[in-house]
C-alpha atoms as a PDB file:
ATOM      1  CA  MET A   1       3.652   1.281   9.240  1.00  0.00           C
ATOM      2  CA  ARG A   2       1.186  -2.045   8.498  1.00  0.00           C
ATOM      3  CA  ARG A   3       3.421  -4.671   7.649  1.00  0.00           C
ATOM      4  CA  SER A   4       3.474  -7.618   5.095  1.00  0.00           C
ATOM      5  CA  LEU A   5       4.099 -10.021   7.642  1.00  0.00           C
ATOM      6  CA  ILE A   6       2.352 -12.630   9.341  1.00  0.00           C
ATOM      7  CA  ALA A   7       2.445 -14.075  12.880  1.00  0.00           C
ATOM      8  CA  ILE A   8       1.839 -17.729  12.891  1.00  0.00           C
ATOM      9  CA  LEU A   9       0.819 -19.131  16.197  1.00  0.00           C
ATOM     10  CA  ARG A  10       0.775 -22.978  15.701  1.00  0.00           C
ATOM     11  CA  GLY A  11       0.144 -25.007  18.652  1.00  0.00           C
ATOM     12  CA  MET A  12      -1.051 -22.057  20.741  1.00  0.00           C
ATOM     13  CA  GLU A  13      -2.789 -22.621  24.081  1.00  0.00           C
ATOM     14  CA  PRO A  14      -6.063 -20.103  24.244  1.00  0.00           C
ATOM     15  CA  SER A  15      -5.170 -19.598  27.600  1.00  0.00           C
ATOM     16  CA  ARG A  16      -1.677 -17.722  25.773  1.00  0.00           C
ATOM     17  CA  ALA A  17      -3.570 -16.451  23.003  1.00  0.00           C
ATOM     18  CA  VAL A  18      -3.717 -12.313  23.947  1.00  0.00           C
ATOM     19  CA  ALA A  19      -0.829 -12.272  26.032  1.00  0.00           C
ATOM     20  CA  VAL A  20       1.093 -13.032  22.952  1.00  0.00           C
ATOM     21  CA  ALA A  21      -0.908 -11.381  20.539  1.00  0.00           C
ATOM     22  CA  GLU A  22       0.188  -8.032  22.387  1.00  0.00           C
ATOM     23  CA  VAL A  23       3.750  -8.907  22.137  1.00  0.00           C
ATOM     24  CA  LEU A  24       3.429  -8.932  18.777  1.00  0.00           C
ATOM     25  CA  ILE A  25       1.230  -6.414  18.032  1.00  0.00           C
ATOM     26  CA  ASN A  26       3.635  -4.004  20.383  1.00  0.00           C
ATOM     27  CA  ALA A  27       6.506  -5.393  18.046  1.00  0.00           C
ATOM     28  CA  GLY A  28       4.892  -4.012  14.708  1.00  0.00           C
ATOM     29  CA  ILE A  29       3.364  -7.492  13.715  1.00  0.00           C
ATOM     30  CA  THR A  30      -0.618  -6.662  12.711  1.00  0.00           C
ATOM     31  CA  ARG A  31      -1.174  -9.552  10.878  1.00  0.00           C
ATOM     32  CA  ILE A  32      -2.023 -12.893  12.917  1.00  0.00           C
ATOM     33  CA  GLU A  33      -3.085 -16.176  12.456  1.00  0.00           C
ATOM     34  CA  VAL A  34      -4.460 -19.681  14.342  1.00  0.00           C
ATOM     35  CA  PRO A  35      -3.835 -22.810  12.472  1.00  0.00           C
ATOM     36  CA  LEU A  36      -7.043 -24.383  12.624  1.00  0.00           C
ATOM     37  CA  ASN A  37      -4.681 -27.644  14.202  1.00  0.00           C
ATOM     38  CA  SER A  38      -3.931 -25.785  17.562  1.00  0.00           C
ATOM     39  CA  PRO A  39      -5.800 -26.345  20.511  1.00  0.00           C
ATOM     40  CA  ASP A  40      -9.091 -24.994  20.588  1.00  0.00           C
ATOM     41  CA  PRO A  41      -8.714 -22.473  17.783  1.00  0.00           C
ATOM     42  CA  LEU A  42     -11.241 -20.899  17.554  1.00  0.00           C
ATOM     43  CA  GLU A  43     -10.929 -19.740  20.746  1.00  0.00           C
ATOM     44  CA  SER A  44      -7.988 -18.366  20.924  1.00  0.00           C
ATOM     45  CA  VAL A  45      -9.132 -16.441  17.467  1.00  0.00           C
ATOM     46  CA  ALA A  46     -12.600 -14.884  19.124  1.00  0.00           C
ATOM     47  CA  ALA A  47     -10.414 -14.053  22.597  1.00  0.00           C
ATOM     48  CA  ILE A  48      -7.340 -12.202  20.379  1.00  0.00           C
ATOM     49  CA  ALA A  49     -10.297 -10.550  18.213  1.00  0.00           C
ATOM     50  CA  ALA A  50     -12.177  -9.296  20.694  1.00  0.00           C
ATOM     51  CA  VAL A  51      -9.373  -7.461  22.799  1.00  0.00           C
ATOM     52  CA  TYR A  52      -7.342  -6.809  19.612  1.00  0.00           C
ATOM     53  CA  GLY A  53      -8.903  -6.684  16.354  1.00  0.00           C
ATOM     54  CA  SER A  54      -9.197  -3.077  15.823  1.00  0.00           C
ATOM     55  CA  ARG A  55      -5.629  -2.847  16.130  1.00  0.00           C
ATOM     56  CA  ALA A  56      -4.649  -6.056  13.741  1.00  0.00           C
ATOM     57  CA  LEU A  57      -5.693  -7.900  11.316  1.00  0.00           C
ATOM     58  CA  ILE A  58      -6.951 -11.627  13.620  1.00  0.00           C
ATOM     59  CA  GLY A  59      -7.587 -14.956  11.671  1.00  0.00           C
ATOM     60  CA  ALA A  60      -6.638 -18.762  11.490  1.00  0.00           C
ATOM     61  CA  GLY A  61      -4.948 -20.842   9.187  1.00  0.00           C
ATOM     62  CA  THR A  62      -4.836 -24.284   7.607  1.00  0.00           C
ATOM     63  CA  VAL A  63      -8.396 -23.086   6.832  1.00  0.00           C
ATOM     64  CA  LEU A  64      -9.740 -26.435   4.420  1.00  0.00           C
ATOM     65  CA  SER A  65     -13.469 -26.154   4.488  1.00  0.00           C
ATOM     66  CA  VAL A  66     -16.147 -23.943   3.911  1.00  0.00           C
ATOM     67  CA  ASP A  67     -17.159 -24.684   7.185  1.00  0.00           C
ATOM     68  CA  GLU A  68     -13.928 -23.718   8.719  1.00  0.00           C
ATOM     69  CA  VAL A  69     -14.592 -20.522   6.895  1.00  0.00           C
ATOM     70  CA  THR A  70     -17.226 -20.116   8.994  1.00  0.00           C
ATOM     71  CA  ARG A  71     -16.206 -20.931  11.863  1.00  0.00           C
ATOM     72  CA  VAL A  72     -14.336 -18.343  11.989  1.00  0.00           C
ATOM     73  CA  ARG A  73     -15.775 -15.578  10.935  1.00  0.00           C
ATOM     74  CA  ARG A  74     -17.956 -16.801  13.815  1.00  0.00           C
ATOM     75  CA  ALA A  75     -15.143 -16.185  16.225  1.00  0.00           C
ATOM     76  CA  GLY A  76     -14.423 -12.443  14.755  1.00  0.00           C
ATOM     77  CA  GLY A  77     -11.465 -13.531  12.155  1.00  0.00           C
ATOM     78  CA  ARG A  78     -11.117 -11.417   9.045  1.00  0.00           C
ATOM     79  CA  LEU A  79      -8.193 -13.414   8.202  1.00  0.00           C
ATOM     80  CA  ILE A  80      -8.177 -16.911   5.725  1.00  0.00           C
ATOM     81  CA  VAL A  81      -4.870 -18.837   5.422  1.00  0.00           C
ATOM     82  CA  SER A  82      -4.803 -22.185   3.448  1.00  0.00           C
ATOM     83  CA  PRO A  83      -2.455 -24.687   2.581  1.00  0.00           C
ATOM     84  CA  ASN A  84      -4.261 -25.071  -0.487  1.00  0.00           C
ATOM     85  CA  CYS A  85      -5.998 -23.499  -2.820  1.00  0.00           C
ATOM     86  CA  HIS A  86      -9.203 -24.658  -3.134  1.00  0.00           C
ATOM     87  CA  ARG A  87     -12.206 -22.621  -5.237  1.00  0.00           C
ATOM     88  CA  LYS A  88     -15.459 -23.150  -2.178  1.00  0.00           C
ATOM     89  CA  VAL A  89     -12.909 -21.491   0.261  1.00  0.00           C
ATOM     90  CA  ILE A  90     -12.072 -18.541  -1.528  1.00  0.00           C
ATOM     91  CA  GLU A  91     -14.752 -17.412  -2.953  1.00  0.00           C
ATOM     92  CA  THR A  92     -16.648 -18.020   0.194  1.00  0.00           C
ATOM     93  CA  THR A  93     -14.225 -16.040   2.322  1.00  0.00           C
ATOM     94  CA  ARG A  94     -14.929 -13.086  -0.263  1.00  0.00           C
ATOM     95  CA  GLY A  95     -18.209 -13.375  -0.250  1.00  0.00           C
ATOM     96  CA  TYR A  96     -18.093 -13.131   3.092  1.00  0.00           C
ATOM     97  CA  GLY A  97     -15.545 -10.339   2.757  1.00  0.00           C
ATOM     98  CA  LEU A  98     -12.892 -11.807   4.408  1.00  0.00           C
ATOM     99  CA  GLN A  99      -9.157 -11.464   3.114  1.00  0.00           C
ATOM    100  CA  SER A 100      -8.193 -14.687   1.059  1.00  0.00           C
ATOM    101  CA  TRP A 101      -4.962 -16.203   1.389  1.00  0.00           C
ATOM    102  CA  PRO A 102      -4.513 -19.485  -0.529  1.00  0.00           C
ATOM    103  CA  GLY A 103      -1.887 -21.499  -0.857  1.00  0.00           C
ATOM    104  CA  VAL A 104      -0.174 -22.634  -4.671  1.00  0.00           C
ATOM    105  CA  MET A 105       3.671 -23.411  -5.656  1.00  0.00           C
ATOM    106  CA  THR A 106       2.514 -23.210  -9.416  1.00  0.00           C
ATOM    107  CA  PRO A 107       0.905 -20.798 -12.236  1.00  0.00           C
ATOM    108  CA  THR A 108      -1.805 -23.208 -13.015  1.00  0.00           C
ATOM    109  CA  GLU A 109      -2.887 -22.729  -8.836  1.00  0.00           C
ATOM    110  CA  ALA A 110      -1.374 -19.175  -8.358  1.00  0.00           C
ATOM    111  CA  PHE A 111      -3.728 -18.157 -11.765  1.00  0.00           C
ATOM    112  CA  ASP A 112      -7.134 -19.558 -10.774  1.00  0.00           C
ATOM    113  CA  ALA A 113      -6.657 -18.160  -7.193  1.00  0.00           C
ATOM    114  CA  LEU A 114      -6.720 -15.185  -8.265  1.00  0.00           C
ATOM    115  CA  ARG A 115      -9.190 -15.752 -11.082  1.00  0.00           C
ATOM    116  CA  TRP A 116     -11.146 -17.320  -7.624  1.00  0.00           C
ATOM    117  CA  GLY A 117     -11.111 -14.111  -5.989  1.00  0.00           C
ATOM    118  CA  ALA A 118      -8.345 -14.247  -4.110  1.00  0.00           C
ATOM    119  CA  THR A 119      -6.665 -11.594  -1.379  1.00  0.00           C
ATOM    120  CA  GLY A 120      -3.274 -12.655  -2.461  1.00  0.00           C
ATOM    121  CA  LEU A 121      -1.053 -16.058  -2.918  1.00  0.00           C
ATOM    122  CA  LYS A 122       0.556 -17.856  -0.100  1.00  0.00           C
ATOM    123  CA  LEU A 123       3.828 -19.520  -1.956  1.00  0.00           C
ATOM    124  CA  PHE A 124       4.118 -22.855   0.454  1.00  0.00           C
ATOM    125  CA  PRO A 125       5.464 -24.459   0.952  1.00  0.00           C
ATOM    126  CA  ALA A 126       8.023 -21.505  -0.635  1.00  0.00           C
ATOM    127  CA  SER A 127      11.284 -23.266   0.319  1.00  0.00           C
ATOM    128  CA  LEU A 128      10.635 -26.179  -2.266  1.00  0.00           C
ATOM    129  CA  VAL A 129      10.226 -23.113  -4.935  1.00  0.00           C
ATOM    130  CA  GLY A 130      12.982 -21.044  -3.813  1.00  0.00           C
ATOM    131  CA  PRO A 131      13.541 -16.939  -4.872  1.00  0.00           C
ATOM    132  CA  GLY A 132      14.110 -18.583  -8.299  1.00  0.00           C
ATOM    133  CA  GLY A 133      10.889 -19.751  -8.845  1.00  0.00           C
ATOM    134  CA  LEU A 134       9.163 -16.703  -7.457  1.00  0.00           C
ATOM    135  CA  SER A 135      10.815 -14.384  -9.550  1.00  0.00           C
ATOM    136  CA  ALA A 136      10.103 -16.725 -12.645  1.00  0.00           C
ATOM    137  CA  MET A 137       5.524 -17.101 -11.425  1.00  0.00           C
ATOM    138  CA  ARG A 138       6.380 -12.862 -11.046  1.00  0.00           C
ATOM    139  CA  ALA A 139       7.528 -12.343 -13.845  1.00  0.00           C
ATOM    140  CA  VAL A 140       3.507 -13.691 -16.244  1.00  0.00           C
ATOM    141  CA  LEU A 141       1.165 -12.869 -13.033  1.00  0.00           C
ATOM    142  CA  PRO A 142      -0.220  -9.849 -12.270  1.00  0.00           C
ATOM    143  CA  ALA A 143       2.395  -6.990 -10.787  1.00  0.00           C
ATOM    144  CA  GLU A 144      -0.258  -6.209  -8.178  1.00  0.00           C
ATOM    145  CA  THR A 145      -0.397  -9.649  -7.259  1.00  0.00           C
ATOM    146  CA  ALA A 146       0.243  -9.877  -3.680  1.00  0.00           C
ATOM    147  CA  ILE A 147       2.258 -13.055  -2.764  1.00  0.00           C
ATOM    148  CA  LEU A 148       3.305 -13.987   0.613  1.00  0.00           C
ATOM    149  CA  ALA A 149       6.777 -16.445   0.903  1.00  0.00           C
ATOM    150  CA  VAL A 150       5.322 -19.301   3.464  1.00  0.00           C
ATOM    151  CA  GLY A 151       7.624 -22.384   5.010  1.00  0.00           C
ATOM    152  CA  GLY A 152      11.295 -22.048   5.128  1.00  0.00           C
ATOM    153  CA  VAL A 153      11.936 -18.664   5.302  1.00  0.00           C
ATOM    154  CA  GLY A 154      12.760 -16.027   8.071  1.00  0.00           C
ATOM    155  CA  PRO A 155      14.808 -12.938   9.264  1.00  0.00           C
ATOM    156  CA  ASP A 156      17.750 -14.154   8.219  1.00  0.00           C
ATOM    157  CA  ASN A 157      16.668 -13.964   4.181  1.00  0.00           C
ATOM    158  CA  PHE A 158      13.833 -11.744   3.356  1.00  0.00           C
ATOM    159  CA  ALA A 159      16.116  -9.909   1.224  1.00  0.00           C
ATOM    160  CA  GLU A 160      16.774 -12.522  -1.054  1.00  0.00           C
ATOM    161  CA  TRP A 161      12.664 -13.279  -1.227  1.00  0.00           C
ATOM    162  CA  ILE A 162      11.918  -9.188  -1.135  1.00  0.00           C
ATOM    163  CA  ASP A 163      14.765  -9.144  -4.410  1.00  0.00           C
ATOM    164  CA  ALA A 164      13.025 -12.460  -5.680  1.00  0.00           C
ATOM    165  CA  GLY A 165       9.607 -10.197  -5.456  1.00  0.00           C
ATOM    166  CA  ALA A 166       7.825 -11.086  -2.477  1.00  0.00           C
ATOM    167  CA  SER A 167       5.654  -9.182  -0.949  1.00  0.00           C
ATOM    168  CA  GLY A 168       5.801 -10.028   2.567  1.00  0.00           C
ATOM    169  CA  PHE A 169       5.806 -13.312   4.763  1.00  0.00           C
ATOM    170  CA  GLY A 170       4.562 -15.840   7.180  1.00  0.00           C
ATOM    171  CA  VAL A 171       5.910 -16.673   9.846  1.00  0.00           C
ATOM    172  CA  GLY A 172       6.158 -19.201  11.701  1.00  0.00           C
ATOM    173  CA  SER A 173       8.572 -21.409  14.188  1.00  0.00           C
ATOM    174  CA  SER A 174      11.573 -18.459  13.205  1.00  0.00           C
ATOM    175  CA  LEU A 175       8.307 -16.477  15.772  1.00  0.00           C
ATOM    176  CA  TYR A 176       6.838 -18.847  17.375  1.00  0.00           C
ATOM    177  CA  SER A 177       6.626 -22.032  19.040  1.00  0.00           C
ATOM    178  CA  PRO A 178       4.158 -23.420  22.196  1.00  0.00           C
ATOM    179  CA  ASN A 179       7.969 -23.751  24.509  1.00  0.00           C
ATOM    180  CA  MET A 180       8.820 -19.927  24.509  1.00  0.00           C
ATOM    181  CA  GLY A 181       8.124 -17.390  26.922  1.00  0.00           C
ATOM    182  CA  ILE A 182       6.952 -14.266  26.429  1.00  0.00           C
ATOM    183  CA  ASP A 183      10.173 -12.432  26.742  1.00  0.00           C
ATOM    184  CA  GLU A 184      11.662 -14.593  23.758  1.00  0.00           C
ATOM    185  CA  ILE A 185       8.180 -14.088  21.365  1.00  0.00           C
ATOM    186  CA  ALA A 186       8.959  -9.949  22.085  1.00  0.00           C
ATOM    187  CA  THR A 187      12.307  -9.986  21.464  1.00  0.00           C
ATOM    188  CA  ARG A 188      12.121 -12.994  17.953  1.00  0.00           C
ATOM    189  CA  ALA A 189       9.026 -10.119  17.201  1.00  0.00           C
ATOM    190  CA  ARG A 190      11.338  -7.294  17.266  1.00  0.00           C
ATOM    191  CA  ASP A 191      14.310  -8.738  15.361  1.00  0.00           C
ATOM    192  CA  ALA A 192      11.857 -10.177  13.084  1.00  0.00           C
ATOM    193  CA  VAL A 193      10.526  -6.178  12.014  1.00  0.00           C
ATOM    194  CA  THR A 194      13.923  -4.894  12.131  1.00  0.00           C
ATOM    195  CA  ALA A 195      14.776  -7.441   9.393  1.00  0.00           C
ATOM    196  CA  TYR A 196      11.506  -6.816   7.383  1.00  0.00           C
ATOM    197  CA  ASP A 197      12.059  -3.083   7.929  1.00  0.00           C
ATOM    198  CA  GLU A 198      15.828  -2.889   6.680  1.00  0.00           C
ATOM    199  CA  ALA A 199      15.816  -5.913   3.289  1.00  0.00           C
ATOM    200  CA  LEU A 200      13.019  -3.229   1.766  1.00  0.00           C
ATOM    201  CA  ARG A 201      15.598  -0.634   2.072  1.00  0.00           C
END
């Protein structure tokens, strides 16, 4: 089962990248992003992609420019996630055949992103829009649009967001922070997967 969960590994050191990715993938989370404001993020992307690129979708978050898209691709990343909606970033990403998940918070941004070729939408910060806001946007967006809720979401409220129309989630601090040990990350990953699976029932 390929779950619509993206693990956001903000602040991760490259020396931990493969070990952290291993426990996430073993728990059932097979989409991983390393935000570009992490230490040496492209080194982490390259390390994870080299080992797990055939088993998981690896890429970067906080991607803000065309140049960054190109560098993530060269590192072996296939997933581009942004906090904003930038036409050239989306078009370049899709031109490379990579997945593009731009950040949107309004219907205008959402429709622009889809028109420019986005794979799906990252509702960010989801906590400001709320499930009610997502539900209202769902009413006007194409039914097949994939929407990830990111920012203020976690295992405790997956069900509420899915009921409002979320296709999946980007999960950061409730899943990973640099001071966590591998065992804790593994436990949190299993808990997130369990909560996600239960919310879909």
